[in-house]
mmCIF file of C-alpha atoms in Angstrom:
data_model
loop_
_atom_site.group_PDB
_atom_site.id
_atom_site.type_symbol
_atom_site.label_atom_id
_atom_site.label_comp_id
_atom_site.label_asym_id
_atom_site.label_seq_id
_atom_site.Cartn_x
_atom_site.Cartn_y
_atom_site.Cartn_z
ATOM 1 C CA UNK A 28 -79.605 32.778 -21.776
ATOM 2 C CA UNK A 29 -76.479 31.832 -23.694
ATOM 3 C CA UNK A 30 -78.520 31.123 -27.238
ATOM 4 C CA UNK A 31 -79.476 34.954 -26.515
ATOM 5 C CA UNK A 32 -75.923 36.088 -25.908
ATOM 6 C CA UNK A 33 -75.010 34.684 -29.143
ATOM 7 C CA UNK A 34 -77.905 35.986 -31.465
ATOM 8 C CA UNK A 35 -77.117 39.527 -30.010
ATOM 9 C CA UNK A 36 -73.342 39.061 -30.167
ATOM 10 C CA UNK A 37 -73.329 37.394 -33.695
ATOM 11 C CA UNK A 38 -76.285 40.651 -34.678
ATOM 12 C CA UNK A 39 -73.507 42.891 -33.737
ATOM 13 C CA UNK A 40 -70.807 40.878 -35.509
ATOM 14 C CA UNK A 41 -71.468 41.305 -38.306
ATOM 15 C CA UNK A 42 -68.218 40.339 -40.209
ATOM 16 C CA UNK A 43 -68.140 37.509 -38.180
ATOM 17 C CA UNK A 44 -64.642 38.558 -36.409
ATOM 18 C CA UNK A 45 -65.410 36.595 -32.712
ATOM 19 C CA UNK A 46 -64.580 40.510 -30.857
ATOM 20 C CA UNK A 47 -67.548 43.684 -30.155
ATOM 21 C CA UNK A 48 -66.142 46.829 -29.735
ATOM 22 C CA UNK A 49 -67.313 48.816 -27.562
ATOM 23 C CA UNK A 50 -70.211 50.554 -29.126
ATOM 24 C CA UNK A 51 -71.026 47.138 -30.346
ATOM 25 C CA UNK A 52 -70.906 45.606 -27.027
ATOM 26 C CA UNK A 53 -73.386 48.393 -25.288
ATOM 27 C CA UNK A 54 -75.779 47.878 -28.562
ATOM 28 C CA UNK A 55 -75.832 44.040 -28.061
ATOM 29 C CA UNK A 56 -75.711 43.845 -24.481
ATOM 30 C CA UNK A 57 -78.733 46.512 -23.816
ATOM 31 C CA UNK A 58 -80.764 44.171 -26.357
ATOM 32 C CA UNK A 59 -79.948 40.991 -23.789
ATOM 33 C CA UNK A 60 -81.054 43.140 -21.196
ATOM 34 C CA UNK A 61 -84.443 44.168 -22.271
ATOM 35 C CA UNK A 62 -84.815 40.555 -23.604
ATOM 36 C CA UNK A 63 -84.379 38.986 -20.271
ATOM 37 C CA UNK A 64 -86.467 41.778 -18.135
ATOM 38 C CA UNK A 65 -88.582 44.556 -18.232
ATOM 39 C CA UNK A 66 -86.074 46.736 -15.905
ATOM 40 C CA UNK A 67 -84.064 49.492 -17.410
ATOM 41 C CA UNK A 68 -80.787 48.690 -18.670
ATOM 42 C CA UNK A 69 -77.946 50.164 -16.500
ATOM 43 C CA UNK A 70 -76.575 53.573 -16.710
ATOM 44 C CA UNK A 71 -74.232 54.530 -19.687
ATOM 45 C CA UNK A 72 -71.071 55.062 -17.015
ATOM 46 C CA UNK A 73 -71.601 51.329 -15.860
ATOM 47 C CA UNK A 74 -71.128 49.826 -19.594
ATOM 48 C CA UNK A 75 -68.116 51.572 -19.801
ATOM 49 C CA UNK A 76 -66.745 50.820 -17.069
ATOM 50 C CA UNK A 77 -67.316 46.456 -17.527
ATOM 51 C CA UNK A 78 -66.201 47.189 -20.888
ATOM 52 C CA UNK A 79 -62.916 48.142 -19.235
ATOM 53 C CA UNK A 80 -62.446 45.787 -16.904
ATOM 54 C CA UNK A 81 -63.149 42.832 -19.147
ATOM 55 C CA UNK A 82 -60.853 44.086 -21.974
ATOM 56 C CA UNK A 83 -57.936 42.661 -20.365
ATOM 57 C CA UNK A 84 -55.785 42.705 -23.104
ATOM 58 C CA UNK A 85 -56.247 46.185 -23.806
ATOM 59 C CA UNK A 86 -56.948 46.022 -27.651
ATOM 60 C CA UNK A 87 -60.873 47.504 -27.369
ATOM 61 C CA UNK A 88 -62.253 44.346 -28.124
ATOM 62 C CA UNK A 89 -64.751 41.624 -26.194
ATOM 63 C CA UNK A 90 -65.030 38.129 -26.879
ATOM 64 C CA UNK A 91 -68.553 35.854 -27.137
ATOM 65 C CA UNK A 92 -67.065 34.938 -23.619
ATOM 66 C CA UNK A 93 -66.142 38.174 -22.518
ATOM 67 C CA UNK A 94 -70.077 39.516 -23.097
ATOM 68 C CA UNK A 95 -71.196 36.465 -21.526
ATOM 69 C CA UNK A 96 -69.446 37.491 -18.408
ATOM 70 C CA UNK A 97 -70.499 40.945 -18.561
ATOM 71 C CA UNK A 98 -74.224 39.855 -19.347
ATOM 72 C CA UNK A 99 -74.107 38.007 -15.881
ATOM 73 C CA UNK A 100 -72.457 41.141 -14.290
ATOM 74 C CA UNK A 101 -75.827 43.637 -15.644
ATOM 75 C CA UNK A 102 -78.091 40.688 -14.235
ATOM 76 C CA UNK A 103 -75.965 41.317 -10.795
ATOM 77 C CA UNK A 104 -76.359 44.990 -11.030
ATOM 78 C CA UNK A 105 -80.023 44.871 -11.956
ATOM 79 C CA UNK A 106 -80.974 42.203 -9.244
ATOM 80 C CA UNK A 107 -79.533 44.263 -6.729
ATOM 81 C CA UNK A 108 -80.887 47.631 -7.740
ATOM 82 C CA UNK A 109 -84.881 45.987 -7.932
ATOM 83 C CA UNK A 110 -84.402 44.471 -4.275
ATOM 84 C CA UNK A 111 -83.014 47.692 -3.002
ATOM 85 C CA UNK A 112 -86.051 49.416 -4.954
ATOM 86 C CA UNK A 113 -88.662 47.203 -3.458
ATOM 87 C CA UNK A 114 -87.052 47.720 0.130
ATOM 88 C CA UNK A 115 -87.466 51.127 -0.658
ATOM 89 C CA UNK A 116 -90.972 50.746 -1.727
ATOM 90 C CA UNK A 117 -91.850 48.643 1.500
ATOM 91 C CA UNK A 118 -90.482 51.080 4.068
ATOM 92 C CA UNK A 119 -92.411 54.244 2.167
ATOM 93 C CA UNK A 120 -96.050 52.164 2.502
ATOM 94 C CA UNK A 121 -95.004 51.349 5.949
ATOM 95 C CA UNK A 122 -93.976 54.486 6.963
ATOM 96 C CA UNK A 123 -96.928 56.236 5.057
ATOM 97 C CA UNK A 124 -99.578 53.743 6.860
ATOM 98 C CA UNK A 125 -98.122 54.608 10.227
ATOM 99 C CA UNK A 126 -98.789 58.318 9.708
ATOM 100 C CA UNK A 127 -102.699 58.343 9.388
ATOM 101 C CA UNK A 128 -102.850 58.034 13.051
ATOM 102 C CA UNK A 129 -101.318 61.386 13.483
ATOM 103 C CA UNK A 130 -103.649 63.975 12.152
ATOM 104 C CA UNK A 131 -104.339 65.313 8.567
ATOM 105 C CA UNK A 132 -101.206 67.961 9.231
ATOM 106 C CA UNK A 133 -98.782 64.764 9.977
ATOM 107 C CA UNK A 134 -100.306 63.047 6.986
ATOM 108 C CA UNK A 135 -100.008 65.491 5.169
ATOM 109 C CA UNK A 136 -96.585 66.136 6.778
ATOM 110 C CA UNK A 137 -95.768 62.248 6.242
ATOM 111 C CA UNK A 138 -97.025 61.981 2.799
ATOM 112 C CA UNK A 139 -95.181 64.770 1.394
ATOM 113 C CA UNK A 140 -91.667 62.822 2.960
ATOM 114 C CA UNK A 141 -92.695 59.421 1.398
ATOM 115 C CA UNK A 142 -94.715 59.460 -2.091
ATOM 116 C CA UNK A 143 -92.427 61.218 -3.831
ATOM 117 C CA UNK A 144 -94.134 63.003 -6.045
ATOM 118 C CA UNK A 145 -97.609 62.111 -5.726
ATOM 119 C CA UNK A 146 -99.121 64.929 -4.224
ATOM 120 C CA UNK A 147 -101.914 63.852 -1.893
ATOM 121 C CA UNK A 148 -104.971 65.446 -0.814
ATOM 122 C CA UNK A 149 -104.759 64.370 2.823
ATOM 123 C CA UNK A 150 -106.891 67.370 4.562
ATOM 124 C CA UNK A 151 -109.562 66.048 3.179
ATOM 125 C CA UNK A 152 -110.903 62.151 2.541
ATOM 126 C CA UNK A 153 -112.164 60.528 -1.005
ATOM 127 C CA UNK A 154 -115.390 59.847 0.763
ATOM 128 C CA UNK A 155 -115.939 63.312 2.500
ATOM 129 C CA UNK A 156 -115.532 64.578 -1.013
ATOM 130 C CA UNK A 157 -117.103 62.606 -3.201
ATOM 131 C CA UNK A 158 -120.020 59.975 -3.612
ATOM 132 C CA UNK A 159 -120.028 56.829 -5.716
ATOM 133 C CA UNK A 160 -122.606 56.679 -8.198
ATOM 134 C CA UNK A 161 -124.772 53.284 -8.488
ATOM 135 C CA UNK A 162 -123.914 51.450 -10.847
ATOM 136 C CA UNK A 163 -121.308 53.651 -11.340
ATOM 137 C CA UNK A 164 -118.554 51.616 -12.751
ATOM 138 C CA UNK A 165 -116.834 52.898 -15.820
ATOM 139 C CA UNK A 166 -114.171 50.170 -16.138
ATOM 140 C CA UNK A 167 -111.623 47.537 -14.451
ATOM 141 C CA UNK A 168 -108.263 46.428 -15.414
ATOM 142 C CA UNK A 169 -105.346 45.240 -14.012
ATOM 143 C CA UNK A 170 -103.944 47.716 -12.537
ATOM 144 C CA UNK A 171 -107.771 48.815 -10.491
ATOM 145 C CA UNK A 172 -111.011 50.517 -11.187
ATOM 146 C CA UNK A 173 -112.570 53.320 -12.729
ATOM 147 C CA UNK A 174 -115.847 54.746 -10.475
ATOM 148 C CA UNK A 175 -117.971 57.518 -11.792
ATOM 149 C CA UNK A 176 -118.269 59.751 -8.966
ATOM 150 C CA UNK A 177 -120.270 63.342 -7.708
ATOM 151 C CA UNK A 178 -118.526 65.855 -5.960
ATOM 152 C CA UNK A 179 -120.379 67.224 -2.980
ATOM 153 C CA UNK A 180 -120.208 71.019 -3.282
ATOM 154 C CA UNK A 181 -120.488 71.208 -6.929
ATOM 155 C CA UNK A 182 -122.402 68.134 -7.921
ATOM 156 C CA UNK A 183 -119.949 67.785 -10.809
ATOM 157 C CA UNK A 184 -119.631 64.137 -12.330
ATOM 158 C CA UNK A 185 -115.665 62.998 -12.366
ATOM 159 C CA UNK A 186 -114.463 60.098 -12.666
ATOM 160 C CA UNK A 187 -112.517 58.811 -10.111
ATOM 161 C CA UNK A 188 -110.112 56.177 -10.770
ATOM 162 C CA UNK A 189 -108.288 53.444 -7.831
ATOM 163 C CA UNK A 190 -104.855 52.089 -8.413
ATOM 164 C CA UNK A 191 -103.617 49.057 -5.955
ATOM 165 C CA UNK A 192 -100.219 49.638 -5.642
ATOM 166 C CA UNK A 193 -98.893 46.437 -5.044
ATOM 167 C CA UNK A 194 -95.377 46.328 -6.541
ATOM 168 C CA UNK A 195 -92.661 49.761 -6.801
ATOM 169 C CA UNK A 196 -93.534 49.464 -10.664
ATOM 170 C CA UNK A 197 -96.911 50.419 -10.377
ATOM 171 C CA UNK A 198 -95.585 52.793 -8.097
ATOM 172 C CA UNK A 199 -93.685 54.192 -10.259
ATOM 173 C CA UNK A 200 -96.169 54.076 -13.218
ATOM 174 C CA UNK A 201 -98.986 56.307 -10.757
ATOM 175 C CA UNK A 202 -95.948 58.812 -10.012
ATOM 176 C CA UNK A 203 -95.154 59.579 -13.790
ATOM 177 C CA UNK A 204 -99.007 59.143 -14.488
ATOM 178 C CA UNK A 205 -100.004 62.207 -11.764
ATOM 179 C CA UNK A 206 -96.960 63.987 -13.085
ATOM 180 C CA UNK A 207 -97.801 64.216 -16.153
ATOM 181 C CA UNK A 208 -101.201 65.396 -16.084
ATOM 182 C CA UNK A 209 -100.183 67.474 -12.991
ATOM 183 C CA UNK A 210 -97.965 69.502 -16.106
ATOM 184 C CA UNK A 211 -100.216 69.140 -19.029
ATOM 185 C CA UNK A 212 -102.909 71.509 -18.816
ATOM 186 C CA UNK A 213 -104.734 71.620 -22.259
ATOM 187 C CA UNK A 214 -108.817 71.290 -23.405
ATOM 188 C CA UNK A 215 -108.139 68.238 -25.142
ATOM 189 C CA UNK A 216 -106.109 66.890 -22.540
ATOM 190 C CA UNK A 217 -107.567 64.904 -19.426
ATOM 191 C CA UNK A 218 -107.700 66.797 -16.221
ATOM 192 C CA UNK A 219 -106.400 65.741 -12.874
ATOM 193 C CA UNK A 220 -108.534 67.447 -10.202
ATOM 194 C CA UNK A 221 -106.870 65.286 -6.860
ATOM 195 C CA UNK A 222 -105.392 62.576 -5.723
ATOM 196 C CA UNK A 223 -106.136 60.861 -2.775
ATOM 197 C CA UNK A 224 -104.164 58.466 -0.748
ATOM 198 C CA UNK A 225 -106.059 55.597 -0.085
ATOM 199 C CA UNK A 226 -103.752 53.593 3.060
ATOM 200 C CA UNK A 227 -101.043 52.520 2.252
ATOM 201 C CA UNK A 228 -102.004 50.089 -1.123
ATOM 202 C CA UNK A 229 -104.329 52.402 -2.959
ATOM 203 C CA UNK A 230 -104.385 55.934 -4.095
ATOM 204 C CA UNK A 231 -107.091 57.728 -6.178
ATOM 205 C CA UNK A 232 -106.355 59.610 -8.967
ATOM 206 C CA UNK A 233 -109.990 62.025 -9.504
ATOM 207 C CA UNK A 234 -110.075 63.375 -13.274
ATOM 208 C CA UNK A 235 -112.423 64.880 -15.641
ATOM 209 C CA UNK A 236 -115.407 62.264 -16.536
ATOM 210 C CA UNK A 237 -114.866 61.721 -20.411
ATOM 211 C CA UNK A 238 -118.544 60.921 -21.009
ATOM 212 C CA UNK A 239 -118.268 60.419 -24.972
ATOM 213 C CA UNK A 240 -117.513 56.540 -25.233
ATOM 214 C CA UNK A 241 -114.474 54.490 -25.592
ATOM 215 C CA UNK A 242 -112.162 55.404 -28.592
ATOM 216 C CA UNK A 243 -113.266 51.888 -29.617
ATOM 217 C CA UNK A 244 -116.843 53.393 -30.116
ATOM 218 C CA UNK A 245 -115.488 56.634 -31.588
ATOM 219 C CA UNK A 246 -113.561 54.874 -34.176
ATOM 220 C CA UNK A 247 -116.273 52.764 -35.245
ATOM 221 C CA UNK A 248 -118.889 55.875 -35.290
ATOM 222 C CA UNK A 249 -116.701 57.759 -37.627
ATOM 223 C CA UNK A 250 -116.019 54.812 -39.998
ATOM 224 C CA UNK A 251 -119.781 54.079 -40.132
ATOM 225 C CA UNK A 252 -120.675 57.905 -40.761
#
C-alpha cells in the first residue's frame, strides 16, 4: 500500500515539491483507489471535504503523509459502504424468497419492492413458459448458463440465459444488464423478451436466440472469404 501511495503521489508531483493540490490529490488518490479495489471511488463531495480537513495549515496543499492518511480514510469509507451494500443485498434475497409463498400477486407485489429494477415476470413460471431443448446448451461462464429454449404458444427458439446471483455485484451487473436492453430497442440489437426470477439466487434473463455463431466464428469467416 504505501509503495502505491508514493508512485501515485510522486506521478502527480511532478516537480518534485513534497505537496498535491487539490486537483492533484483527487487525480492521485482515485488512481490508489481503483488500484487497491474494483469498487467505485467515492463521491466528488467526499474528496473535498478530506482534502479540507487534512489541510491543516490552510495553504491548499497535502503532504506524501497527508494522502497517506486520506488513502486510509477512502479505504474506511469504501469498507463501510460494500458491507452496508451486501446487508442490503442479503435482506432483498431474503425478503424476496419469503414472498413466493404468498401468491403470484404478492410476488409480484414483493418483487417489484425488492429487485430494484429488474422487472420480473412472476404471473407466470420459466418452466410453464418455456421448454429446454436437449442438448440445448449454448454456453457457460462464470457468471451461469446459456439454454436454448422453445416457447410454448409460439414454438419460437430463444435463448434463455441463468445468472446465480451470489454477490450485490452481480446484482448489480443483471440490473444494468436488463436495463439496458429493457431501453435499447433496435434490429441489430439483442432483444429481451422476460425475465424471470428464479428464488432468491437466480434470475433468467429470456432473449432473442442469435443463431449465427460466435463473433469468434464470424471474424474468422470474413477473413477467410
Amino acid at each position: 500500500l504505501d509503495q502505491v501511495c508514493r508512485t501515485e503521489f510522486l506521478r502527480e508531483d511532478r516537480y518534485y515539491r513534497g505537496y498535491l493540490d487539490a486537483a492533484q490529490f483527487k487525480r492521485a488518490l482515485t488512481q490508489v483507489v481503483l488500484r487497491l479495489s474494483s469498487a467505485a471511488p467515492p463521491g466528488g463531495r467526499w474528496f473535498d471535504a478530506v482534502f479540507a480537513g487534512l489541510d491543516r495549515d490552510c495553504d491548499g496543499l497535502l503532504s506524501l503523509d497527508e494522502f497517506e492518511e486520506a488513502v486510509g480514510q477512502a479505504q474506511e469509507t469504501m469498507r463501510a459502504s460494500n458491507e452496508d451494500e451486501w446487508h442490503s443485498f442479503v435482506t432483498q434475497k431474503d425478503a424476496l424468497a419469503g414472498s413466493r409463498g404468498g401468491g403470484a400477486a404478492s410476488a409480484k407485489m414483493a418483487a417489484a419492492r425488492h429487485t430494484h429494477g429488474i422487472e420480473a415476470a412472476h404471473t407466470r413460471t420459466f418452466s410453464g413458459s418455456y421448454t429446454v431443448l436437449d442438448g440445448g446448451s449454448l454456453g457457460e461462464g462464470a457468471f451461469g448458463k446459456v439454454l436454448q429454449v422453445r416457447h410454448h404458444q409460439t414454438g419460437e427458439l430463444r435463448a434463455a440465459k441463468f445468472i446465480a446471483l451470489t454477490n450485490p455485484q452481480t446484482y448489480h451487473l443483471v440490473q444494468l444488464e436488463v436495463s439496458l436492453l429493457q431501453a435499447l430497442d433496435h434490429v441489430s440489437l439483442l432483444r429481451l423478451y422476460e425475465v424471470f426470477q428464479e428464488g432468491p439466487d437466480c434470475v433468467c434473463l429470456v432473449t432473442e436466440l442469435c443463431s449465427g455463431g460466435s463473433l469468434a466464428e464470424r471474424m474468422a469467416f470474413h477473413r477467410e472469404s
